[in-house]
Amino acid sequence: MTPSTRNVELTAAAMGGTTLDQVRPSETGDVNPRLGAAVDAILARRGIAVKTGNVNMFLADVAPELRDEQRVLFQNLRAIGMAVTYRRAEPWIDRPALHRFGLATGTFRVSMRYQILGSRLTQAATDVGYTYTVRENRLWLVADDHLDDAIGSGRQPWDYGHIAVVKRKNILVIANQGEQVLAQNLATQTVQTAKAVRKLWKGHLQVVPLVIAMREPDVLTELPPMIPGDEPARIQPMPSPAANSQPVGGYVVIRPNALRSFDSVKETHALIHLLAVRLGDCTPRWLAEGIAQYAENVQLVAAGRGAEVAQARTEIDRRVLGDLTRLPADDQFSATDSYDISWIAVEHLIKQIGLRPVVEYYAQVARRGYNQFARERLMKEYTGFTEATLVESLRSLTG
């Protein structure tokens, strides 16, 4: 019988008299074959259950005390529309689990491979921690949170209770249950904002932006954001299962305190940062932030708020350009002036050579700007400027 369909019976005798506590990582990382086969069969059934919508199969190997929580997880995965497979990784020493569930207990890191159907993104991966124990002559899943602190699991949007999911053509929004109106409004807004961004950046924006609008501040914090900072939204990568974990896409995660004020202008800024997921993360931060602010200001002008933009530009020119000696380094964005200088620098560059060469430079340096030498070479090739000559040109604006 196949691992996905056979009934799993696991007793101490079947395991050669050992307990799961004794099946610890060896020098080679080997796991007792009977235990491995049993866990693998459970994980295989779990993935098939999500695919086929079979909640009974999904819960068949779940201990009664965990079933309500796991039922909600199943419903969330189905609501999003996901194809899921689970692969057992290494066992972990989990003394609290042994004390709570008994010696015939083991905790594993499990790679959850998932694809959001209709997103046009390839398979992504995240880790979960599953604890199994022997009861009534068989193996049961008894806990799913014992590795949350150790590996950052339990922080995906589908891990926080019931969710609201709104799908539009090439848009997916996930919010907390009861926030359907918020999710609907964000979906409508994202459709229009994505169109505006694609006018600036043809062919580069993630085909289906995935917007997360949840009140839990730790959602999708198992990895650092693509660009650090405290902007209204952060971009979180979706790692691939490959060894290098290169992102296959990204999430736009709106911060809880910005959920009610996240308008199209702020979303334009966030979607520009989403570009880095597909293009690469080697872009100088002054260019990434400057382009995002430039796109945001284009939206402000289109909304009839051009006077605000002009006033901000005049203030920045007066305050910082006369003393400007270089563009902000990547690690210098804790100061407000760094963002302002970046916007003025990119806007000036676009005025000098046009938008298209700047976009082309961004695309190339994102992939190949491995160091400052490479960045300068690419900047000179695509824009005709170096960072130093751009600063000189900016200083000339002060008269």
mmCIF file of C-alpha atoms in Angstrom:
data_model
loop_
_atom_site.group_PDB
_atom_site.id
_atom_site.type_symbol
_atom_site.label_atom_id
_atom_site.label_comp_id
_atom_site.label_asym_id
_atom_site.label_seq_id
_atom_site.Cartn_x
_atom_site.Cartn_y
_atom_site.Cartn_z
ATOM 1 C CA MET A 1 0.000 0.000 0.000
ATOM 2 C CA THR A 2 1.188 3.548 -0.647
ATOM 3 C CA PRO A 3 2.402 5.761 2.219
ATOM 4 C CA SER A 4 -0.511 8.121 1.647
ATOM 5 C CA THR A 5 -3.233 5.533 2.149
ATOM 6 C CA ARG A 6 -1.964 2.800 4.451
ATOM 7 C CA ASN A 7 -3.216 2.665 8.030
ATOM 8 C CA VAL A 8 -0.448 3.518 10.463
ATOM 9 C CA GLU A 9 -0.055 1.385 13.585
ATOM 10 C CA LEU A 10 2.914 2.212 15.812
ATOM 11 C CA THR A 11 3.661 0.431 19.063
ATOM 12 C CA ALA A 12 6.777 0.110 21.161
ATOM 13 C CA ALA A 13 7.149 -3.465 19.946
ATOM 14 C CA ALA A 14 6.839 -2.389 16.316
ATOM 15 C CA MET A 15 9.576 0.119 16.930
ATOM 16 C CA GLY A 16 11.925 -2.555 18.162
ATOM 17 C CA GLY A 17 11.329 -1.762 21.808
ATOM 18 C CA THR A 18 12.527 1.847 21.553
ATOM 19 C CA THR A 19 10.660 4.974 22.525
ATOM 20 C CA LEU A 20 10.481 8.097 20.403
ATOM 21 C CA ASP A 21 12.602 9.812 23.032
ATOM 22 C CA GLN A 22 15.402 7.428 22.143
ATOM 23 C CA VAL A 23 15.069 8.214 18.450
ATOM 24 C CA ARG A 24 17.216 11.317 18.643
ATOM 25 C CA PRO A 25 19.382 12.913 15.970
ATOM 26 C CA SER A 26 22.426 10.733 15.462
ATOM 27 C CA GLU A 27 25.726 11.849 13.979
ATOM 28 C CA THR A 28 24.220 11.142 10.567
ATOM 29 C CA GLY A 29 20.791 12.552 11.419
ATOM 30 C CA ASP A 30 19.131 9.161 10.885
ATOM 31 C CA VAL A 31 15.675 8.461 12.288
ATOM 32 C CA ASN A 32 14.227 5.089 13.183
ATOM 33 C CA PRO A 33 12.806 3.860 9.825
ATOM 34 C CA ARG A 34 9.491 2.693 11.302
ATOM 35 C CA LEU A 35 8.930 6.033 12.961
ATOM 36 C CA GLY A 36 9.924 7.896 9.803
ATOM 37 C CA ALA A 37 7.542 5.856 7.661
ATOM 38 C CA ALA A 38 4.676 6.453 10.082
ATOM 39 C CA VAL A 39 5.191 10.219 10.185
ATOM 40 C CA ASP A 40 5.658 10.375 6.414
ATOM 41 C CA ALA A 41 2.361 8.562 5.864
ATOM 42 C CA ILE A 42 0.508 10.986 8.123
ATOM 43 C CA LEU A 43 2.040 13.984 6.371
ATOM 44 C CA ALA A 44 1.191 12.573 2.940
ATOM 45 C CA ARG A 45 -2.449 12.067 3.934
ATOM 46 C CA ARG A 46 -2.519 15.608 5.278
ATOM 47 C CA GLY A 47 -1.516 17.112 1.922
ATOM 48 C CA ILE A 48 -3.984 14.935 0.013
ATOM 49 C CA ALA A 49 -6.761 16.012 2.378
ATOM 50 C CA VAL A 50 -6.163 19.696 1.599
ATOM 51 C CA LYS A 51 -6.114 18.996 -2.132
ATOM 52 C CA THR A 52 -9.339 16.992 -2.089
ATOM 53 C CA GLY A 53 -11.168 19.030 0.546
ATOM 54 C CA ASN A 54 -11.452 16.020 2.859
ATOM 55 C CA VAL A 55 -11.570 17.434 6.384
ATOM 56 C CA ASN A 56 -12.078 13.993 7.925
ATOM 57 C CA MET A 57 -8.841 12.765 6.389
ATOM 58 C CA PHE A 58 -7.069 15.929 7.554
ATOM 59 C CA LEU A 59 -8.194 15.339 11.142
ATOM 60 C CA ALA A 60 -7.875 11.537 11.158
ATOM 61 C CA ASP A 61 -4.414 11.597 12.740
ATOM 62 C CA VAL A 62 -5.035 14.625 14.978
ATOM 63 C CA ALA A 63 -5.552 14.141 18.712
ATOM 64 C CA PRO A 64 -9.043 15.162 19.910
ATOM 65 C CA GLU A 65 -7.760 18.111 21.953
ATOM 66 C CA LEU A 66 -6.165 19.651 18.840
ATOM 67 C CA ARG A 67 -8.939 19.035 16.332
ATOM 68 C CA ASP A 68 -10.843 22.316 16.678
ATOM 69 C CA GLU A 69 -7.686 24.326 16.003
ATOM 70 C CA GLN A 70 -6.658 22.077 13.122
ATOM 71 C CA ARG A 71 -10.135 22.228 11.602
ATOM 72 C CA VAL A 72 -9.840 26.024 11.412
ATOM 73 C CA LEU A 73 -6.404 25.643 9.793
ATOM 74 C CA PHE A 74 -7.888 23.310 7.182
ATOM 75 C CA GLN A 75 -10.705 25.760 6.456
ATOM 76 C CA ASN A 76 -8.215 28.603 6.051
ATOM 77 C CA LEU A 77 -6.018 26.663 3.628
ATOM 78 C CA ARG A 78 -9.063 25.806 1.562
ATOM 79 C CA ALA A 79 -10.392 29.383 1.652
ATOM 80 C CA ILE A 80 -7.103 30.747 0.327
ATOM 81 C CA GLY A 81 -6.925 28.009 -2.296
ATOM 82 C CA MET A 82 -3.688 26.148 -1.669
ATOM 83 C CA ALA A 83 -1.946 23.016 -2.844
ATOM 84 C CA VAL A 84 0.106 21.730 0.094
ATOM 85 C CA THR A 85 2.641 18.996 0.671
ATOM 86 C CA TYR A 86 4.478 18.273 3.905
ATOM 87 C CA ARG A 87 7.985 16.847 4.148
ATOM 88 C CA ARG A 88 9.528 15.573 7.343
ATOM 89 C CA ALA A 89 12.836 17.163 8.247
ATOM 90 C CA GLU A 90 14.962 16.619 11.361
ATOM 91 C CA PRO A 91 13.713 15.625 14.822
ATOM 92 C CA TRP A 92 14.183 18.028 17.721
ATOM 93 C CA ILE A 93 14.916 17.328 21.346
ATOM 94 C CA ASP A 94 11.702 18.438 23.045
ATOM 95 C CA ARG A 95 11.807 17.733 26.767
ATOM 96 C CA PRO A 96 8.572 19.632 27.557
ATOM 97 C CA ALA A 97 6.726 17.366 25.104
ATOM 98 C CA LEU A 98 8.118 14.265 26.798
ATOM 99 C CA HIS A 99 6.981 15.483 30.194
ATOM 100 C CA ARG A 100 3.539 16.401 28.873
ATOM 101 C CA PHE A 101 2.784 13.501 26.524
ATOM 102 C CA GLY A 102 5.058 10.699 27.683
ATOM 103 C CA LEU A 103 8.254 9.046 26.490
ATOM 104 C CA ALA A 104 6.752 7.756 23.235
ATOM 105 C CA THR A 105 6.732 11.291 21.856
ATOM 106 C CA GLY A 106 8.778 13.083 19.199
ATOM 107 C CA THR A 107 8.832 16.552 17.667
ATOM 108 C CA PHE A 108 9.870 17.184 14.063
ATOM 109 C CA ARG A 109 10.559 20.195 11.943
ATOM 110 C CA VAL A 110 8.368 19.771 8.867
ATOM 111 C CA SER A 111 8.746 21.651 5.603
ATOM 112 C CA MET A 112 5.343 22.832 4.431
ATOM 113 C CA ARG A 113 5.511 23.325 0.668
ATOM 114 C CA TYR A 114 2.594 25.334 -0.657
ATOM 115 C CA GLN A 115 1.344 26.983 -3.805
ATOM 116 C CA ILE A 116 -1.429 29.563 -3.807
ATOM 117 C CA LEU A 117 -3.606 28.497 -6.699
ATOM 118 C CA GLY A 118 -4.193 31.183 -9.291
ATOM 119 C CA SER A 119 -1.324 33.337 -8.012
ATOM 120 C CA ARG A 120 0.988 32.424 -10.913
ATOM 121 C CA LEU A 121 3.694 31.889 -8.329
ATOM 122 C CA THR A 122 5.679 28.693 -8.016
ATOM 123 C CA GLN A 123 5.863 26.602 -4.869
ATOM 124 C CA ALA A 124 6.911 28.373 -1.672
ATOM 125 C CA ALA A 125 7.896 26.889 1.668
ATOM 126 C CA THR A 126 7.617 27.542 5.369
ATOM 127 C CA ASP A 127 8.497 25.419 8.394
ATOM 128 C CA VAL A 128 6.149 23.998 10.991
ATOM 129 C CA GLY A 129 6.842 21.981 14.127
ATOM 130 C CA TYR A 130 4.716 18.887 14.717
ATOM 131 C CA THR A 131 4.725 16.759 17.864
ATOM 132 C CA TYR A 132 3.549 13.141 17.666
ATOM 133 C CA THR A 133 2.923 10.613 20.390
ATOM 134 C CA VAL A 134 1.730 7.005 20.630
ATOM 135 C CA ARG A 135 -1.757 6.452 21.999
ATOM 136 C CA GLU A 136 -3.985 3.428 21.624
ATOM 137 C CA ASN A 137 -1.428 1.658 19.454
ATOM 138 C CA ARG A 138 -1.148 4.414 16.868
ATOM 139 C CA LEU A 139 0.551 7.761 16.224
ATOM 140 C CA TRP A 140 -1.261 11.051 16.835
ATOM 141 C CA LEU A 141 -0.457 14.698 16.172
ATOM 142 C CA VAL A 142 -0.746 16.251 19.633
ATOM 143 C CA ALA A 143 0.886 19.691 19.270
ATOM 144 C CA ASP A 144 1.829 22.084 16.487
ATOM 145 C CA ASP A 145 3.424 24.911 18.454
ATOM 146 C CA HIS A 146 6.465 23.450 20.209
ATOM 147 C CA LEU A 147 8.931 24.912 17.694
ATOM 148 C CA ASP A 148 7.249 28.298 17.277
ATOM 149 C CA ASP A 149 9.976 30.125 19.180
ATOM 150 C CA ALA A 150 12.857 28.033 17.887
ATOM 151 C CA ILE A 151 12.124 28.265 14.145
ATOM 152 C CA GLY A 152 9.528 31.041 13.928
ATOM 153 C CA SER A 153 6.679 28.767 12.899
ATOM 154 C CA GLY A 154 3.012 29.512 13.476
ATOM 155 C CA ARG A 155 3.209 33.007 11.952
ATOM 156 C CA GLN A 156 1.585 32.500 8.567
ATOM 157 C CA PRO A 157 -1.727 34.290 7.832
ATOM 158 C CA TRP A 158 -3.596 30.995 8.097
ATOM 159 C CA ASP A 159 -2.297 30.368 11.649
ATOM 160 C CA TYR A 160 -4.344 33.048 13.453
ATOM 161 C CA GLY A 161 -7.841 31.633 13.625
ATOM 162 C CA HIS A 162 -10.638 32.177 11.126
ATOM 163 C CA ILE A 163 -9.765 34.511 8.251
ATOM 164 C CA ALA A 164 -11.612 36.489 5.599
ATOM 165 C CA VAL A 165 -10.344 35.996 2.044
ATOM 166 C CA VAL A 166 -11.213 38.200 -0.921
ATOM 167 C CA LYS A 167 -10.124 37.296 -4.426
ATOM 168 C CA ARG A 168 -10.256 39.488 -7.499
ATOM 169 C CA LYS A 169 -8.606 39.016 -10.844
ATOM 170 C CA ASN A 170 -4.884 38.995 -10.026
ATOM 171 C CA ILE A 171 -5.482 40.143 -6.414
ATOM 172 C CA LEU A 172 -5.711 38.244 -3.106
ATOM 173 C CA VAL A 173 -6.429 39.900 0.258
ATOM 174 C CA ILE A 174 -6.389 38.089 3.619
ATOM 175 C CA ALA A 175 -7.865 39.708 6.747
ATOM 176 C CA ASN A 176 -9.209 38.596 10.104
ATOM 177 C CA GLN A 177 -12.674 37.108 10.311
ATOM 178 C CA GLY A 178 -15.237 39.883 10.562
ATOM 179 C CA GLU A 179 -13.155 42.252 8.420
ATOM 180 C CA GLN A 180 -14.766 41.346 5.104
ATOM 181 C CA VAL A 181 -15.578 44.979 4.301
ATOM 182 C CA LEU A 182 -11.968 46.018 4.934
ATOM 183 C CA ALA A 183 -10.743 43.177 2.729
ATOM 184 C CA GLN A 184 -13.189 44.075 -0.043
ATOM 185 C CA ASN A 185 -12.134 47.721 0.016
ATOM 186 C CA LEU A 186 -8.450 46.814 -0.055
ATOM 187 C CA ALA A 187 -9.023 44.444 -2.962
ATOM 188 C CA THR A 188 -10.777 47.167 -4.965
ATOM 189 C CA GLN A 189 -8.020 49.638 -4.125
ATOM 190 C CA THR A 190 -5.232 47.179 -4.983
ATOM 191 C CA VAL A 191 -6.698 46.480 -8.421
ATOM 192 C CA GLN A 192 -6.459 50.172 -9.315
ATOM 193 C CA THR A 193 -3.131 50.785 -7.583
ATOM 194 C CA ALA A 194 -1.474 47.842 -9.313
ATOM 195 C CA LYS A 195 -2.597 49.226 -12.676
ATOM 196 C CA ALA A 196 -0.970 52.572 -11.861
ATOM 197 C CA VAL A 197 2.276 50.908 -10.784
ATOM 198 C CA ARG A 198 2.407 48.819 -13.943
ATOM 199 C CA LYS A 199 2.250 51.994 -16.018
ATOM 200 C CA LEU A 200 5.543 52.968 -14.418
ATOM 201 C CA TRP A 201 7.051 49.494 -14.334
ATOM 202 C CA LYS A 202 5.874 47.400 -17.238
ATOM 203 C CA GLY A 203 6.263 43.675 -16.724
ATOM 204 C CA HIS A 204 8.015 43.650 -13.349
ATOM 205 C CA LEU A 205 5.324 43.795 -10.662
ATOM 206 C CA GLN A 206 4.270 40.473 -9.132
ATOM 207 C CA VAL A 207 1.308 39.331 -11.236
ATOM 208 C CA VAL A 208 -0.896 38.700 -8.213
ATOM 209 C CA PRO A 209 -0.102 40.982 -5.238
ATOM 210 C CA LEU A 210 -0.902 39.195 -1.980
ATOM 211 C CA VAL A 211 -2.097 41.693 0.631
ATOM 212 C CA ILE A 212 -2.219 40.751 4.319
ATOM 213 C CA ALA A 213 -4.395 43.001 6.509
ATOM 214 C CA MET A 214 -4.439 41.444 9.970
ATOM 215 C CA ARG A 215 -4.407 42.875 13.477
ATOM 216 C CA GLU A 216 -1.691 40.502 14.728
ATOM 217 C CA PRO A 217 1.653 42.368 14.589
ATOM 218 C CA ASP A 218 3.732 39.184 14.406
ATOM 219 C CA VAL A 219 2.112 37.743 11.269
ATOM 220 C CA LEU A 220 4.831 36.776 8.774
ATOM 221 C CA THR A 221 7.705 37.837 10.997
ATOM 222 C CA GLU A 222 9.638 34.560 10.825
ATOM 223 C CA LEU A 223 11.950 36.245 8.297
ATOM 224 C CA PRO A 224 13.192 39.836 8.169
ATOM 225 C CA PRO A 225 11.361 42.187 5.764
ATOM 226 C CA MET A 226 12.831 42.820 2.333
ATOM 227 C CA ILE A 227 13.451 46.455 3.320
ATOM 228 C CA PRO A 228 13.738 47.385 7.017
ATOM 229 C CA GLY A 229 11.906 50.326 8.527
ATOM 230 C CA ASP A 230 8.555 51.300 9.993
ATOM 231 C CA GLU A 231 6.603 52.165 6.847
ATOM 232 C CA PRO A 232 2.825 51.497 6.824
ATOM 233 C CA ALA A 233 3.413 48.192 5.032
ATOM 234 C CA ARG A 234 6.333 45.812 4.886
ATOM 235 C CA ILE A 235 7.268 43.341 2.180
ATOM 236 C CA GLN A 236 7.797 39.775 3.377
ATOM 237 C CA PRO A 237 9.425 37.219 1.090
ATOM 238 C CA MET A 238 7.916 33.852 0.175
ATOM 239 C CA PRO A 239 10.964 31.544 0.213
ATOM 240 C CA SER A 240 11.190 28.708 -2.263
ATOM 241 C CA PRO A 241 11.918 25.151 -1.094
ATOM 242 C CA ALA A 242 15.256 25.299 -2.936
ATOM 243 C CA ALA A 243 18.481 25.224 -0.970
ATOM 244 C CA ASN A 244 19.098 28.943 -1.532
ATOM 245 C CA SER A 245 15.514 29.852 -0.442
ATOM 246 C CA GLN A 246 15.325 32.452 -3.218
ATOM 247 C CA PRO A 247 11.899 34.118 -2.904
ATOM 248 C CA VAL A 248 9.257 33.089 -5.420
ATOM 249 C CA GLY A 249 7.145 36.108 -4.515
ATOM 250 C CA GLY A 250 6.222 38.338 -1.628
ATOM 251 C CA TYR A 251 3.450 39.509 0.661
ATOM 252 C CA VAL A 252 2.428 43.113 1.275
ATOM 253 C CA VAL A 253 1.813 43.085 5.034
ATOM 254 C CA ILE A 254 -0.049 46.155 6.302
ATOM 255 C CA ARG A 255 0.898 47.097 9.837
ATOM 256 C CA PRO A 256 -2.037 46.875 12.294
ATOM 257 C CA ASN A 257 -1.915 50.584 13.142
ATOM 258 C CA ALA A 258 -2.173 51.470 9.443
ATOM 259 C CA LEU A 259 -5.107 49.246 8.462
ATOM 260 C CA ARG A 260 -7.671 52.083 8.443
ATOM 261 C CA SER A 261 -5.404 54.654 6.793
ATOM 262 C CA PHE A 262 -3.719 52.515 4.124
ATOM 263 C CA ASP A 263 -4.780 54.421 1.020
ATOM 264 C CA SER A 264 -3.742 54.040 -2.622
ATOM 265 C CA VAL A 265 -0.839 56.449 -2.174
ATOM 266 C CA LYS A 266 0.718 54.350 0.586
ATOM 267 C CA GLU A 267 -0.028 51.175 -1.326
ATOM 268 C CA THR A 268 1.755 52.521 -4.398
ATOM 269 C CA HIS A 269 4.871 52.942 -2.265
ATOM 270 C CA ALA A 270 4.517 49.380 -0.958
ATOM 271 C CA LEU A 271 3.966 47.831 -4.394
ATOM 272 C CA ILE A 272 7.115 49.504 -5.704
ATOM 273 C CA HIS A 273 9.008 47.784 -2.881
ATOM 274 C CA LEU A 274 7.369 44.510 -3.920
ATOM 275 C CA LEU A 275 9.357 44.779 -7.150
ATOM 276 C CA ALA A 276 12.495 43.783 -5.270
ATOM 277 C CA VAL A 277 11.130 40.294 -4.690
ATOM 278 C CA ARG A 278 11.164 39.425 -8.391
ATOM 279 C CA LEU A 279 14.080 41.577 -9.452
ATOM 280 C CA GLY A 280 16.518 40.959 -6.601
ATOM 281 C CA ASP A 281 17.599 42.718 -3.422
ATOM 282 C CA CYS A 282 20.893 44.320 -4.500
ATOM 283 C CA THR A 283 19.384 47.743 -5.230
ATOM 284 C CA PRO A 284 20.989 50.655 -3.349
ATOM 285 C CA ARG A 285 18.469 51.671 -0.747
ATOM 286 C CA TRP A 286 18.494 55.322 -1.840
ATOM 287 C CA LEU A 287 17.284 54.140 -5.249
ATOM 288 C CA ALA A 288 14.646 51.751 -3.820
ATOM 289 C CA GLU A 289 13.242 54.346 -1.424
ATOM 290 C CA GLY A 290 13.545 57.183 -3.934
ATOM 291 C CA ILE A 291 11.647 55.312 -6.642
ATOM 292 C CA ALA A 292 8.935 54.311 -4.158
ATOM 293 C CA GLN A 293 8.517 57.902 -2.975
ATOM 294 C CA TYR A 294 8.557 59.172 -6.550
ATOM 295 C CA ALA A 295 5.736 56.780 -7.489
ATOM 296 C CA GLU A 296 3.821 57.771 -4.359
ATOM 297 C CA ASN A 297 4.102 61.440 -5.269
ATOM 298 C CA VAL A 298 2.914 60.772 -8.813
ATOM 299 C CA GLN A 299 -0.265 59.430 -7.213
ATOM 300 C CA LEU A 300 -0.556 62.484 -4.981
ATOM 301 C CA VAL A 301 -0.278 64.824 -7.962
ATOM 302 C CA ALA A 302 -2.867 62.783 -9.872
ATOM 303 C CA ALA A 303 -5.189 63.122 -6.864
ATOM 304 C CA GLY A 304 -4.927 66.917 -7.007
ATOM 305 C CA ARG A 305 -2.409 67.242 -4.187
ATOM 306 C CA GLY A 306 0.436 68.571 -6.282
ATOM 307 C CA ALA A 307 0.805 71.649 -4.071
ATOM 308 C CA GLU A 308 1.756 69.407 -1.133
ATOM 309 C CA VAL A 309 4.429 67.699 -3.204
ATOM 310 C CA ALA A 310 5.830 71.013 -4.442
ATOM 311 C CA GLN A 311 5.971 72.408 -0.924
ATOM 312 C CA ALA A 312 7.772 69.312 0.367
ATOM 313 C CA ARG A 313 10.257 69.515 -2.496
ATOM 314 C CA THR A 314 11.002 73.196 -1.776
ATOM 315 C CA GLU A 315 11.538 72.482 1.911
ATOM 316 C CA ILE A 316 13.941 69.622 1.212
ATOM 317 C CA ASP A 317 15.883 71.718 -1.298
ATOM 318 C CA ARG A 318 16.247 74.480 1.278
ATOM 319 C CA ARG A 319 17.099 72.236 4.187
ATOM 320 C CA VAL A 320 19.517 69.613 2.857
ATOM 321 C CA LEU A 321 20.801 70.154 -0.674
ATOM 322 C CA GLY A 322 23.316 72.856 0.152
ATOM 323 C CA ASP A 323 25.130 70.590 2.623
ATOM 324 C CA LEU A 324 24.750 67.369 0.620
ATOM 325 C CA THR A 325 28.043 65.520 0.103
ATOM 326 C CA ARG A 326 26.891 61.995 -0.793
ATOM 327 C CA LEU A 327 23.804 59.849 -1.192
ATOM 328 C CA PRO A 328 22.586 57.949 1.906
ATOM 329 C CA ALA A 329 24.242 54.605 2.578
ATOM 330 C CA ASP A 330 22.067 51.522 2.986
ATOM 331 C CA ASP A 331 22.448 51.563 6.780
ATOM 332 C CA GLN A 332 21.658 55.267 7.244
ATOM 333 C CA PHE A 333 17.877 55.314 6.892
ATOM 334 C CA SER A 334 17.027 55.919 10.514
ATOM 335 C CA ALA A 335 17.267 59.652 9.777
ATOM 336 C CA THR A 336 14.315 61.311 8.014
ATOM 337 C CA ASP A 337 16.570 63.218 5.645
ATOM 338 C CA SER A 338 17.735 59.971 4.054
ATOM 339 C CA TYR A 339 14.266 59.318 2.655
ATOM 340 C CA ASP A 340 13.868 62.910 1.502
ATOM 341 C CA ILE A 341 17.286 62.976 -0.187
ATOM 342 C CA SER A 342 16.517 59.686 -1.933
ATOM 343 C CA TRP A 343 13.287 61.032 -3.397
ATOM 344 C CA ILE A 344 14.889 64.270 -4.598
ATOM 345 C CA ALA A 345 17.834 62.349 -6.093
ATOM 346 C CA VAL A 346 15.629 59.944 -8.047
ATOM 347 C CA GLU A 347 13.259 62.685 -9.184
ATOM 348 C CA HIS A 348 16.210 64.766 -10.393
ATOM 349 C CA LEU A 349 17.685 61.771 -12.179
ATOM 350 C CA ILE A 350 14.388 61.148 -13.961
ATOM 351 C CA LYS A 351 14.166 64.814 -14.981
ATOM 352 C CA GLN A 352 17.666 64.628 -16.432
ATOM 353 C CA ILE A 353 17.458 61.368 -18.405
ATOM 354 C CA GLY A 354 13.818 60.218 -18.323
ATOM 355 C CA LEU A 355 11.997 57.479 -16.475
ATOM 356 C CA ARG A 356 12.874 54.554 -18.740
ATOM 357 C CA PRO A 357 16.684 54.587 -18.190
ATOM 358 C CA VAL A 358 16.144 54.831 -14.432
ATOM 359 C CA VAL A 359 13.753 51.866 -14.512
ATOM 360 C CA GLU A 360 16.250 49.891 -16.583
ATOM 361 C CA TYR A 361 19.033 50.752 -14.153
ATOM 362 C CA TYR A 362 16.879 49.654 -11.211
ATOM 363 C CA ALA A 363 16.117 46.310 -12.871
ATOM 364 C CA GLN A 364 19.774 45.604 -13.585
ATOM 365 C CA VAL A 365 21.251 46.766 -10.281
ATOM 366 C CA ALA A 366 18.613 44.801 -8.326
ATOM 367 C CA ARG A 367 19.964 41.607 -9.886
ATOM 368 C CA ARG A 368 23.641 42.475 -10.213
ATOM 369 C CA GLY A 369 24.512 45.216 -7.730
ATOM 370 C CA TYR A 370 26.568 42.864 -5.597
ATOM 371 C CA ASN A 371 28.933 45.563 -4.343
ATOM 372 C CA GLN A 372 29.558 49.285 -4.680
ATOM 373 C CA PHE A 373 31.843 48.822 -7.676
ATOM 374 C CA ALA A 374 29.139 46.912 -9.580
ATOM 375 C CA ARG A 375 26.512 49.472 -8.608
ATOM 376 C CA GLU A 376 28.610 52.384 -9.841
ATOM 377 C CA ARG A 377 29.434 50.623 -13.111
ATOM 378 C CA LEU A 378 25.783 49.867 -13.817
ATOM 379 C CA MET A 379 24.678 53.368 -12.840
ATOM 380 C CA LYS A 380 27.179 54.922 -15.215
ATOM 381 C CA GLU A 381 26.171 52.600 -18.059
ATOM 382 C CA TYR A 382 22.408 53.128 -17.743
ATOM 383 C CA THR A 383 22.154 56.727 -16.524
ATOM 384 C CA GLY A 384 25.411 58.418 -17.449
ATOM 385 C CA PHE A 385 25.804 59.472 -13.811
ATOM 386 C CA THR A 386 27.754 58.153 -10.879
ATOM 387 C CA GLU A 387 26.566 58.739 -7.322
ATOM 388 C CA ALA A 388 29.173 61.505 -6.975
ATOM 389 C CA THR A 389 28.172 63.312 -10.174
ATOM 390 C CA LEU A 390 24.487 63.001 -9.257
ATOM 391 C CA VAL A 391 25.231 64.698 -5.941
ATOM 392 C CA GLU A 392 27.109 67.463 -7.778
ATOM 393 C CA SER A 393 24.128 67.957 -10.077
ATOM 394 C CA LEU A 394 21.773 68.127 -7.099
ATOM 395 C CA ARG A 395 23.920 70.702 -5.326
ATOM 396 C CA SER A 396 23.839 72.883 -8.449
ATOM 397 C CA LEU A 397 20.089 73.302 -7.920
ATOM 398 C CA THR A 398 20.780 75.503 -4.914
ATOM 399 C CA GLY A 399 22.347 78.122 -7.190
#
